[in-house]
Amino acid sequence: MSFTAADVKALREKTGAGMMDCKKALQENDGDIDAAVDWLRAKGIAKADKKAGRTAAEGLIGVASDANSAVVVEVNCETDFAARNDAFQTIVRHVAQSALGTDGSVEAVANAAYPGGEKNVKDTISEAVGTIGENMTLRRSQKLSQPEGVVAHYIHNAVADNLGKLGVLVALKTSGDKEKASAFARQVAMHVAAVNPVALTPDDIPADVAEREKAIFVEQARESGKPENIIEKMVEGRMRKFYQESALVKQAFVMNPDVTVEQALKDAGIGDDAELTGFVRFLVGEGIEKEEDDFAAEVAAAAGK
């Protein structure tokens, strides 16, 4: 597989590695950028996910909730200027309210009735494009319900009530004190916002994600030149640490780093049957790459140079 200068540039942006290192990584991996990222990490040249999750699109996250459920939506626009517009914020807030009455899927939300109007969400957003002057999309949505407990939500750096750039839902099942449960679940939502777990429990971590990390750890250990039996023990230790750092319930709780999230739940006095059953974390523009204009090049081109 061949690769281009644009591929080298993309790999540099993802990893922060030097140009020659990126070129060699692509050569060693037949132009596969993901494999090249892993190769650089294994060589100690790049850190995991450096810049890979940077926000490239604009818009807002909106949340809405009722007694036992909550929903989070992401509505995108082209500029942060539009995201600060009152009309855009009203749309995101109303989309979240509409989503609360659905199963939370994007299709269901798009076809849901928009509050106070005769159109559905999809048509209302399309109509608003002409008014606000920017392309707008309902990118994603998700709903959590817990009829035997609570669902708490948290918006980080809110720009208005229930609107911001980062939103989290956390579901907690319990027959105990609902007020304590809601307060604790909100603390966990703040933890999720800060730490960004891969999954709820170690068993929930996708096998392909774990295998990819293991392969990198094996390659890093072999770089040390140690015997295979020592390498095996090194990898086992690193994988244990990976699961602890990646699974929500095993992470050190940000509110009290001396205990894990699951221990903090036991200590919260909610009830013996209290159990975290799910979480959702939306960051605006997550995973979207936005083209960056080279203004100097545009001026030079316009001048005929």
Short mmCIF file of the C-alpha atoms (twelve columns), coordinates in Angstrom:
data_MODEL
# 
_entry.id   MODEL 
# 
loop_
_atom_site.group_PDB 
_atom_site.id 
_atom_site.type_symbol 
_atom_site.label_atom_id 
_atom_site.label_alt_id 
_atom_site.label_comp_id 
_atom_site.label_asym_id 
_atom_site.label_seq_id 
_atom_site.Cartn_x 
_atom_site.Cartn_y 
_atom_site.Cartn_z 
_atom_site.pdbx_PDB_model_num 
ATOM 1   C CA . MET A 1   0.000   0.000   0.000  1 
ATOM 2   C CA . SER A 2   1.411   3.398   -0.973 1 
ATOM 3   C CA . PHE A 3   1.088   6.607   1.010  1 
ATOM 4   C CA . THR A 4   1.221   10.319  0.341  1 
ATOM 5   C CA . ALA A 5   2.640   13.439  1.940  1 
ATOM 6   C CA . ALA A 6   -0.859  14.095  3.258  1 
ATOM 7   C CA . ASP A 7   -0.725  10.731  5.081  1 
ATOM 8   C CA . VAL A 8   2.594   11.700  6.690  1 
ATOM 9   C CA . LYS A 9   1.075   15.025  7.767  1 
ATOM 10  C CA . ALA A 10  -2.006  13.275  9.199  1 
ATOM 11  C CA . LEU A 11  0.181   10.858  11.160 1 
ATOM 12  C CA . ARG A 12  2.264   13.743  12.536 1 
ATOM 13  C CA . GLU A 13  -0.914  15.492  13.702 1 
ATOM 14  C CA . LYS A 14  -2.162  12.329  15.402 1 
ATOM 15  C CA . THR A 15  1.073   11.474  17.181 1 
ATOM 16  C CA . GLY A 16  3.302   14.540  17.362 1 
ATOM 17  C CA . ALA A 17  6.169   12.411  16.015 1 
ATOM 18  C CA . GLY A 18  8.798   13.802  13.627 1 
ATOM 19  C CA . MET A 19  8.355   13.709  9.865  1 
ATOM 20  C CA . MET A 20  11.022  11.066  9.234  1 
ATOM 21  C CA . ASP A 21  9.666   8.869   12.020 1 
ATOM 22  C CA . CYS A 22  6.179   9.146   10.533 1 
ATOM 23  C CA . LYS A 23  7.465   8.317   7.066  1 
ATOM 24  C CA . LYS A 24  9.310   5.247   8.370  1 
ATOM 25  C CA . ALA A 25  6.242   4.137   10.341 1 
ATOM 26  C CA . LEU A 26  4.110   4.283   7.194  1 
ATOM 27  C CA . GLN A 27  6.762   2.420   5.205  1 
ATOM 28  C CA . GLU A 28  6.916   -0.309  7.839  1 
ATOM 29  C CA . ASN A 29  3.118   -0.666  7.857  1 
ATOM 30  C CA . ASP A 30  2.249   -0.450  4.145  1 
ATOM 31  C CA . GLY A 31  0.689   3.004   4.506  1 
ATOM 32  C CA . ASP A 32  -1.824  1.935   7.189  1 
ATOM 33  C CA . ILE A 33  -2.120  4.999   9.454  1 
ATOM 34  C CA . ASP A 34  -3.681  3.165   12.436 1 
ATOM 35  C CA . ALA A 35  -0.964  0.493   12.308 1 
ATOM 36  C CA . ALA A 36  1.657   3.234   11.986 1 
ATOM 37  C CA . VAL A 37  0.305   4.919   15.140 1 
ATOM 38  C CA . ASP A 38  0.670   1.623   17.011 1 
ATOM 39  C CA . TRP A 39  4.185   1.154   15.586 1 
ATOM 40  C CA . LEU A 40  5.249   4.601   16.810 1 
ATOM 41  C CA . ARG A 41  3.740   3.939   20.236 1 
ATOM 42  C CA . ALA A 42  5.535   0.607   20.483 1 
ATOM 43  C CA . LYS A 43  8.821   2.360   19.660 1 
ATOM 44  C CA . GLY A 44  8.132   4.948   22.340 1 
ATOM 45  C CA . ILE A 45  7.993   7.730   19.756 1 
ATOM 46  C CA . ALA A 46  4.324   8.581   20.235 1 
ATOM 47  C CA . LYS A 47  1.941   8.511   23.182 1 
ATOM 48  C CA . ALA A 48  -1.473  6.893   23.045 1 
ATOM 49  C CA . ASP A 49  -4.148  8.925   21.320 1 
ATOM 50  C CA . LYS A 50  -2.103  12.152  21.230 1 
ATOM 51  C CA . LYS A 51  -4.305  14.640  19.417 1 
ATOM 52  C CA . ALA A 52  -6.387  11.760  18.045 1 
ATOM 53  C CA . GLY A 53  -9.494  12.892  19.889 1 
ATOM 54  C CA . ARG A 54  -9.135  16.597  19.391 1 
ATOM 55  C CA . THR A 55  -12.333 18.521  18.727 1 
ATOM 56  C CA . ALA A 56  -12.589 19.657  15.112 1 
ATOM 57  C CA . ALA A 57  -16.301 20.393  14.617 1 
ATOM 58  C CA . GLU A 58  -18.403 23.028  16.358 1 
ATOM 59  C CA . GLY A 59  -21.821 22.866  17.970 1 
ATOM 60  C CA . LEU A 60  -23.322 21.949  21.316 1 
ATOM 61  C CA . ILE A 61  -24.256 19.018  23.503 1 
ATOM 62  C CA . GLY A 62  -27.750 19.152  24.989 1 
ATOM 63  C CA . VAL A 63  -29.313 17.030  27.740 1 
ATOM 64  C CA . ALA A 64  -32.848 16.533  29.003 1 
ATOM 65  C CA . SER A 65  -34.170 14.277  31.760 1 
ATOM 66  C CA . ASP A 66  -37.219 13.049  33.623 1 
ATOM 67  C CA . ALA A 67  -37.654 10.910  36.741 1 
ATOM 68  C CA . ASN A 68  -35.880 7.757   35.530 1 
ATOM 69  C CA . SER A 69  -34.244 8.569   32.211 1 
ATOM 70  C CA . ALA A 70  -32.111 11.123  30.432 1 
ATOM 71  C CA . VAL A 71  -30.952 11.789  26.896 1 
ATOM 72  C CA . VAL A 72  -27.910 13.486  25.408 1 
ATOM 73  C CA . VAL A 73  -27.731 14.893  21.865 1 
ATOM 74  C CA . GLU A 74  -25.060 16.500  19.713 1 
ATOM 75  C CA . VAL A 75  -26.045 19.108  17.158 1 
ATOM 76  C CA . ASN A 76  -23.228 20.446  14.982 1 
ATOM 77  C CA . CYS A 77  -22.727 23.730  13.175 1 
ATOM 78  C CA . GLU A 78  -19.771 25.182  11.291 1 
ATOM 79  C CA . THR A 79  -18.451 27.816  13.706 1 
ATOM 80  C CA . ASP A 80  -18.295 28.531  17.403 1 
ATOM 81  C CA . PHE A 81  -19.900 31.882  16.612 1 
ATOM 82  C CA . ALA A 82  -23.069 30.066  15.529 1 
ATOM 83  C CA . ALA A 83  -22.909 27.814  18.595 1 
ATOM 84  C CA . ARG A 84  -23.126 30.931  20.789 1 
ATOM 85  C CA . ASN A 85  -26.206 32.116  18.898 1 
ATOM 86  C CA . ASP A 86  -29.400 32.104  20.999 1 
ATOM 87  C CA . ALA A 87  -31.410 30.652  18.119 1 
ATOM 88  C CA . PHE A 88  -29.008 27.724  17.748 1 
ATOM 89  C CA . GLN A 89  -28.991 27.080  21.489 1 
ATOM 90  C CA . THR A 90  -32.786 27.050  21.532 1 
ATOM 91  C CA . ILE A 91  -32.794 24.448  18.774 1 
ATOM 92  C CA . VAL A 92  -30.358 22.173  20.626 1 
ATOM 93  C CA . ARG A 93  -32.364 22.480  23.840 1 
ATOM 94  C CA . HIS A 94  -35.621 21.624  22.018 1 
ATOM 95  C CA . VAL A 95  -34.015 18.719  20.167 1 
ATOM 96  C CA . ALA A 96  -32.975 17.245  23.529 1 
ATOM 97  C CA . GLN A 97  -36.515 17.669  24.843 1 
ATOM 98  C CA . SER A 98  -37.883 15.924  21.750 1 
ATOM 99  C CA . ALA A 99  -35.365 13.110  22.129 1 
ATOM 100 C CA . LEU A 100 -36.548 12.378  25.669 1 
ATOM 101 C CA . GLY A 101 -39.802 10.989  24.274 1 
ATOM 102 C CA . THR A 102 -38.001 8.558   21.922 1 
ATOM 103 C CA . ASP A 103 -35.708 5.551   22.234 1 
ATOM 104 C CA . GLY A 104 -32.780 7.920   21.758 1 
ATOM 105 C CA . SER A 105 -31.707 6.721   18.299 1 
ATOM 106 C CA . VAL A 106 -30.775 9.423   15.796 1 
ATOM 107 C CA . GLU A 107 -33.483 8.260   13.389 1 
ATOM 108 C CA . ALA A 108 -36.178 8.403   16.065 1 
ATOM 109 C CA . VAL A 109 -35.061 11.829  17.262 1 
ATOM 110 C CA . ALA A 110 -34.901 13.206  13.708 1 
ATOM 111 C CA . ASN A 111 -38.497 12.109  13.107 1 
ATOM 112 C CA . ALA A 112 -39.798 13.275  16.494 1 
ATOM 113 C CA . ALA A 113 -42.146 16.267  16.689 1 
ATOM 114 C CA . TYR A 114 -40.297 19.517  17.383 1 
ATOM 115 C CA . PRO A 115 -41.736 21.353  20.426 1 
ATOM 116 C CA . GLY A 116 -44.171 24.136  19.625 1 
ATOM 117 C CA . GLY A 117 -44.274 23.489  15.889 1 
ATOM 118 C CA . GLU A 118 -45.821 21.307  13.208 1 
ATOM 119 C CA . LYS A 119 -42.524 20.034  11.777 1 
ATOM 120 C CA . ASN A 120 -40.286 17.239  12.989 1 
ATOM 121 C CA . VAL A 121 -36.745 17.765  14.298 1 
ATOM 122 C CA . LYS A 122 -35.048 16.999  10.967 1 
ATOM 123 C CA . ASP A 123 -37.153 19.484  8.993  1 
ATOM 124 C CA . THR A 124 -36.825 22.152  11.688 1 
ATOM 125 C CA . ILE A 125 -33.020 21.891  11.603 1 
ATOM 126 C CA . SER A 126 -33.033 22.044  7.792  1 
ATOM 127 C CA . GLU A 127 -35.198 25.150  7.884  1 
ATOM 128 C CA . ALA A 128 -32.926 26.772  10.465 1 
ATOM 129 C CA . VAL A 129 -29.906 26.430  8.167  1 
ATOM 130 C CA . GLY A 130 -31.251 29.290  6.065  1 
ATOM 131 C CA . THR A 131 -31.964 31.418  9.130  1 
ATOM 132 C CA . ILE A 132 -28.672 30.891  10.974 1 
ATOM 133 C CA . GLY A 133 -26.621 30.798  7.783  1 
ATOM 134 C CA . GLU A 134 -24.592 27.670  8.516  1 
ATOM 135 C CA . ASN A 135 -24.908 23.981  7.819  1 
ATOM 136 C CA . MET A 136 -26.367 22.167  10.850 1 
ATOM 137 C CA . THR A 137 -26.741 18.463  11.603 1 
ATOM 138 C CA . LEU A 138 -28.088 16.216  14.322 1 
ATOM 139 C CA . ARG A 139 -24.998 14.049  14.592 1 
ATOM 140 C CA . ARG A 140 -25.838 11.630  17.417 1 
ATOM 141 C CA . SER A 141 -28.031 11.006  20.422 1 
ATOM 142 C CA . GLN A 142 -28.351 8.399   23.158 1 
ATOM 143 C CA . LYS A 143 -30.773 7.683   25.966 1 
ATOM 144 C CA . LEU A 144 -30.271 5.955   29.315 1 
ATOM 145 C CA . SER A 145 -33.162 4.682   31.407 1 
ATOM 146 C CA . GLN A 146 -33.134 3.123   34.866 1 
ATOM 147 C CA . PRO A 147 -36.684 2.446   36.142 1 
ATOM 148 C CA . GLU A 148 -35.237 0.920   39.339 1 
ATOM 149 C CA . GLY A 149 -33.005 3.842   40.166 1 
ATOM 150 C CA . VAL A 150 -31.845 7.165   38.755 1 
ATOM 151 C CA . VAL A 151 -30.098 8.680   35.750 1 
ATOM 152 C CA . ALA A 152 -27.982 11.752  36.479 1 
ATOM 153 C CA . HIS A 153 -26.462 14.137  33.972 1 
ATOM 154 C CA . TYR A 154 -23.629 16.646  33.931 1 
ATOM 155 C CA . ILE A 155 -22.645 19.365  31.471 1 
ATOM 156 C CA . HIS A 156 -19.055 20.569  31.723 1 
ATOM 157 C CA . ASN A 157 -18.494 24.308  31.259 1 
ATOM 158 C CA . ALA A 158 -22.155 24.904  30.466 1 
ATOM 159 C CA . VAL A 159 -22.907 27.823  28.141 1 
ATOM 160 C CA . ALA A 160 -26.565 27.754  29.225 1 
ATOM 161 C CA . ASP A 161 -28.869 25.445  31.187 1 
ATOM 162 C CA . ASN A 162 -28.280 21.854  29.991 1 
ATOM 163 C CA . LEU A 163 -26.086 22.996  27.092 1 
ATOM 164 C CA . GLY A 164 -22.322 22.813  26.670 1 
ATOM 165 C CA . LYS A 165 -19.394 21.265  24.847 1 
ATOM 166 C CA . LEU A 166 -19.250 18.080  26.943 1 
ATOM 167 C CA . GLY A 167 -22.186 16.114  28.352 1 
ATOM 168 C CA . VAL A 168 -22.396 12.931  30.442 1 
ATOM 169 C CA . LEU A 169 -25.202 10.604  31.582 1 
ATOM 170 C CA . VAL A 170 -24.812 8.033   34.368 1 
ATOM 171 C CA . ALA A 171 -27.375 5.383   35.347 1 
ATOM 172 C CA . LEU A 172 -27.473 3.937   38.850 1 
ATOM 173 C CA . LYS A 173 -29.744 1.078   39.930 1 
ATOM 174 C CA . THR A 174 -30.862 0.974   43.564 1 
ATOM 175 C CA . SER A 175 -33.837 0.470   45.836 1 
ATOM 176 C CA . GLY A 176 -32.231 2.829   48.350 1 
ATOM 177 C CA . ASP A 177 -32.233 6.569   48.905 1 
ATOM 178 C CA . LYS A 178 -32.896 8.193   45.521 1 
ATOM 179 C CA . GLU A 179 -31.634 11.599  46.617 1 
ATOM 180 C CA . LYS A 180 -28.280 10.149  47.672 1 
ATOM 181 C CA . ALA A 181 -28.227 8.060   44.506 1 
ATOM 182 C CA . SER A 182 -28.764 11.112  42.298 1 
ATOM 183 C CA . ALA A 183 -26.060 13.090  44.087 1 
ATOM 184 C CA . PHE A 184 -23.541 10.270  43.789 1 
ATOM 185 C CA . ALA A 185 -24.426 9.537   40.155 1 
ATOM 186 C CA . ARG A 186 -23.798 13.184  39.324 1 
ATOM 187 C CA . GLN A 187 -20.368 12.954  40.963 1 
ATOM 188 C CA . VAL A 188 -19.647 9.900   38.822 1 
ATOM 189 C CA . ALA A 189 -20.798 11.858  35.751 1 
ATOM 190 C CA . MET A 190 -18.236 14.536  36.633 1 
ATOM 191 C CA . HIS A 191 -15.634 11.774  36.985 1 
ATOM 192 C CA . VAL A 192 -16.533 10.418  33.532 1 
ATOM 193 C CA . ALA A 193 -16.244 13.908  32.058 1 
ATOM 194 C CA . ALA A 194 -12.740 14.267  33.482 1 
ATOM 195 C CA . VAL A 195 -11.338 10.762  32.972 1 
ATOM 196 C CA . ASN A 196 -13.190 9.412   29.900 1 
ATOM 197 C CA . PRO A 197 -13.356 5.669   30.699 1 
ATOM 198 C CA . VAL A 198 -13.358 3.139   27.876 1 
ATOM 199 C CA . ALA A 199 -16.124 1.028   29.429 1 
ATOM 200 C CA . LEU A 200 -18.141 0.474   32.610 1 
ATOM 201 C CA . THR A 201 -16.343 -2.709  33.779 1 
ATOM 202 C CA . PRO A 202 -13.264 -4.641  32.623 1 
ATOM 203 C CA . ASP A 203 -15.556 -7.225  30.995 1 
ATOM 204 C CA . ASP A 204 -17.175 -4.465  28.928 1 
ATOM 205 C CA . ILE A 205 -13.917 -3.380  27.288 1 
ATOM 206 C CA . PRO A 206 -14.089 -4.522  23.637 1 
ATOM 207 C CA . ALA A 207 -11.792 -7.470  22.913 1 
ATOM 208 C CA . ASP A 208 -10.221 -5.743  19.906 1 
ATOM 209 C CA . VAL A 209 -9.306  -2.714  22.053 1 
ATOM 210 C CA . ALA A 210 -7.670  -4.934  24.696 1 
ATOM 211 C CA . GLU A 211 -5.822  -6.996  22.080 1 
ATOM 212 C CA . ARG A 212 -4.500  -3.878  20.393 1 
ATOM 213 C CA . GLU A 213 -3.118  -2.591  23.706 1 
ATOM 214 C CA . LYS A 214 -1.637  -6.005  24.492 1 
ATOM 215 C CA . ALA A 215 0.144   -6.141  21.132 1 
ATOM 216 C CA . ILE A 216 1.687   -2.741  21.798 1 
ATOM 217 C CA . PHE A 217 2.773   -3.771  25.306 1 
ATOM 218 C CA . VAL A 218 4.367   -6.966  23.928 1 
ATOM 219 C CA . GLU A 219 6.330   -5.005  21.329 1 
ATOM 220 C CA . GLN A 220 7.447   -2.452  23.931 1 
ATOM 221 C CA . ALA A 221 8.550   -5.233  26.288 1 
ATOM 222 C CA . ARG A 222 10.517  -6.985  23.528 1 
ATOM 223 C CA . GLU A 223 12.326  -3.728  22.799 1 
ATOM 224 C CA . SER A 224 13.827  -4.115  26.292 1 
ATOM 225 C CA . GLY A 225 15.591  -7.326  25.192 1 
ATOM 226 C CA . LYS A 226 14.364  -9.293  28.202 1 
ATOM 227 C CA . PRO A 227 13.591  -13.062 28.061 1 
ATOM 228 C CA . GLU A 228 10.125  -14.219 26.951 1 
ATOM 229 C CA . ASN A 229 9.087   -15.364 30.447 1 
ATOM 230 C CA . ILE A 230 9.900   -11.916 31.840 1 
ATOM 231 C CA . ILE A 231 8.150   -10.256 28.910 1 
ATOM 232 C CA . GLU A 232 5.015   -12.279 29.649 1 
ATOM 233 C CA . LYS A 233 4.973   -11.078 33.261 1 
ATOM 234 C CA . MET A 234 5.604   -7.482  32.179 1 
ATOM 235 C CA . VAL A 235 2.698   -7.620  29.760 1 
ATOM 236 C CA . GLU A 236 0.389   -9.168  32.374 1 
ATOM 237 C CA . GLY A 237 1.190   -6.326  34.749 1 
ATOM 238 C CA . ARG A 238 0.637   -3.668  32.116 1 
ATOM 239 C CA . MET A 239 -2.665  -5.232  31.062 1 
ATOM 240 C CA . ARG A 240 -3.871  -5.244  34.686 1 
ATOM 241 C CA . LYS A 241 -3.030  -1.558  34.858 1 
ATOM 242 C CA . PHE A 242 -4.768  -0.960  31.511 1 
ATOM 243 C CA . TYR A 243 -8.002  -2.531  32.789 1 
ATOM 244 C CA . GLN A 244 -7.813  -0.547  36.031 1 
ATOM 245 C CA . GLU A 245 -7.272  2.711   34.193 1 
ATOM 246 C CA . SER A 246 -9.853  2.051   31.455 1 
ATOM 247 C CA . ALA A 247 -12.859 0.559   33.289 1 
ATOM 248 C CA . LEU A 248 -14.972 3.110   35.164 1 
ATOM 249 C CA . VAL A 249 -15.643 1.031   38.278 1 
ATOM 250 C CA . LYS A 250 -11.921 0.246   38.727 1 
ATOM 251 C CA . GLN A 251 -10.656 3.805   38.280 1 
ATOM 252 C CA . ALA A 252 -9.477  5.978   41.170 1 
ATOM 253 C CA . PHE A 253 -12.453 8.211   41.959 1 
ATOM 254 C CA . VAL A 254 -11.673 11.844  41.130 1 
ATOM 255 C CA . MET A 255 -13.566 13.003  44.220 1 
ATOM 256 C CA . ASN A 256 -11.394 10.781  46.428 1 
ATOM 257 C CA . PRO A 257 -8.431  9.190   44.596 1 
ATOM 258 C CA . ASP A 258 -7.734  6.920   47.582 1 
ATOM 259 C CA . VAL A 259 -10.664 4.688   46.583 1 
ATOM 260 C CA . THR A 260 -12.013 3.246   43.345 1 
ATOM 261 C CA . VAL A 261 -15.373 4.287   41.927 1 
ATOM 262 C CA . GLU A 262 -16.922 0.957   42.941 1 
ATOM 263 C CA . GLN A 263 -15.632 1.356   46.523 1 
ATOM 264 C CA . ALA A 264 -16.904 4.933   46.650 1 
ATOM 265 C CA . LEU A 265 -20.331 3.613   45.641 1 
ATOM 266 C CA . LYS A 266 -20.269 1.140   48.537 1 
ATOM 267 C CA . ASP A 267 -19.238 3.923   50.919 1 
ATOM 268 C CA . ALA A 268 -21.930 6.343   49.703 1 
ATOM 269 C CA . GLY A 269 -24.643 4.915   51.965 1 
ATOM 270 C CA . ILE A 270 -27.140 4.513   49.140 1 
ATOM 271 C CA . GLY A 271 -27.934 0.853   49.773 1 
ATOM 272 C CA . ASP A 272 -26.364 -2.600  49.477 1 
ATOM 273 C CA . ASP A 273 -27.904 -3.190  46.045 1 
ATOM 274 C CA . ALA A 274 -26.586 0.047   44.498 1 
ATOM 275 C CA . GLU A 275 -25.010 -0.611  41.099 1 
ATOM 276 C CA . LEU A 276 -23.760 1.560   38.248 1 
ATOM 277 C CA . THR A 277 -25.428 0.239   35.095 1 
ATOM 278 C CA . GLY A 278 -24.271 2.552   32.323 1 
ATOM 279 C CA . PHE A 279 -22.814 5.846   31.175 1 
ATOM 280 C CA . VAL A 280 -22.651 7.989   28.045 1 
ATOM 281 C CA . ARG A 281 -20.100 10.713  27.307 1 
ATOM 282 C CA . PHE A 282 -20.447 13.115  24.354 1 
ATOM 283 C CA . LEU A 283 -17.786 15.673  23.441 1 
ATOM 284 C CA . VAL A 284 -18.597 18.083  20.624 1 
ATOM 285 C CA . GLY A 285 -16.825 17.193  17.393 1 
ATOM 286 C CA . GLU A 286 -15.285 14.020  18.799 1 
ATOM 287 C CA . GLY A 287 -13.700 12.048  15.969 1 
ATOM 288 C CA . ILE A 288 -14.483 14.617  13.274 1 
ATOM 289 C CA . GLU A 289 -11.608 16.059  11.274 1 
ATOM 290 C CA . LYS A 290 -12.133 19.581  9.962  1 
ATOM 291 C CA . GLU A 291 -10.167 20.878  7.006  1 
ATOM 292 C CA . GLU A 292 -7.749  23.640  7.941  1 
ATOM 293 C CA . ASP A 293 -7.400  26.383  5.360  1 
ATOM 294 C CA . ASP A 294 -3.909  27.600  4.501  1 
ATOM 295 C CA . PHE A 295 -4.663  31.314  4.253  1 
ATOM 296 C CA . ALA A 296 -1.146  32.230  3.073  1 
ATOM 297 C CA . ALA A 297 -1.374  29.653  0.274  1 
ATOM 298 C CA . GLU A 298 -4.782  30.986  -0.746 1 
ATOM 299 C CA . VAL A 299 -3.444  34.535  -0.975 1 
ATOM 300 C CA . ALA A 300 -0.427  33.362  -2.978 1 
ATOM 301 C CA . ALA A 301 -2.674  31.430  -5.350 1 
ATOM 302 C CA . ALA A 302 -4.975  34.422  -5.785 1 
ATOM 303 C CA . ALA A 303 -1.931  36.570  -6.610 1 
ATOM 304 C CA . GLY A 304 -0.863  34.079  -9.289 1 
ATOM 305 C CA . LYS A 305 2.312   33.017  -7.499 1 
# 
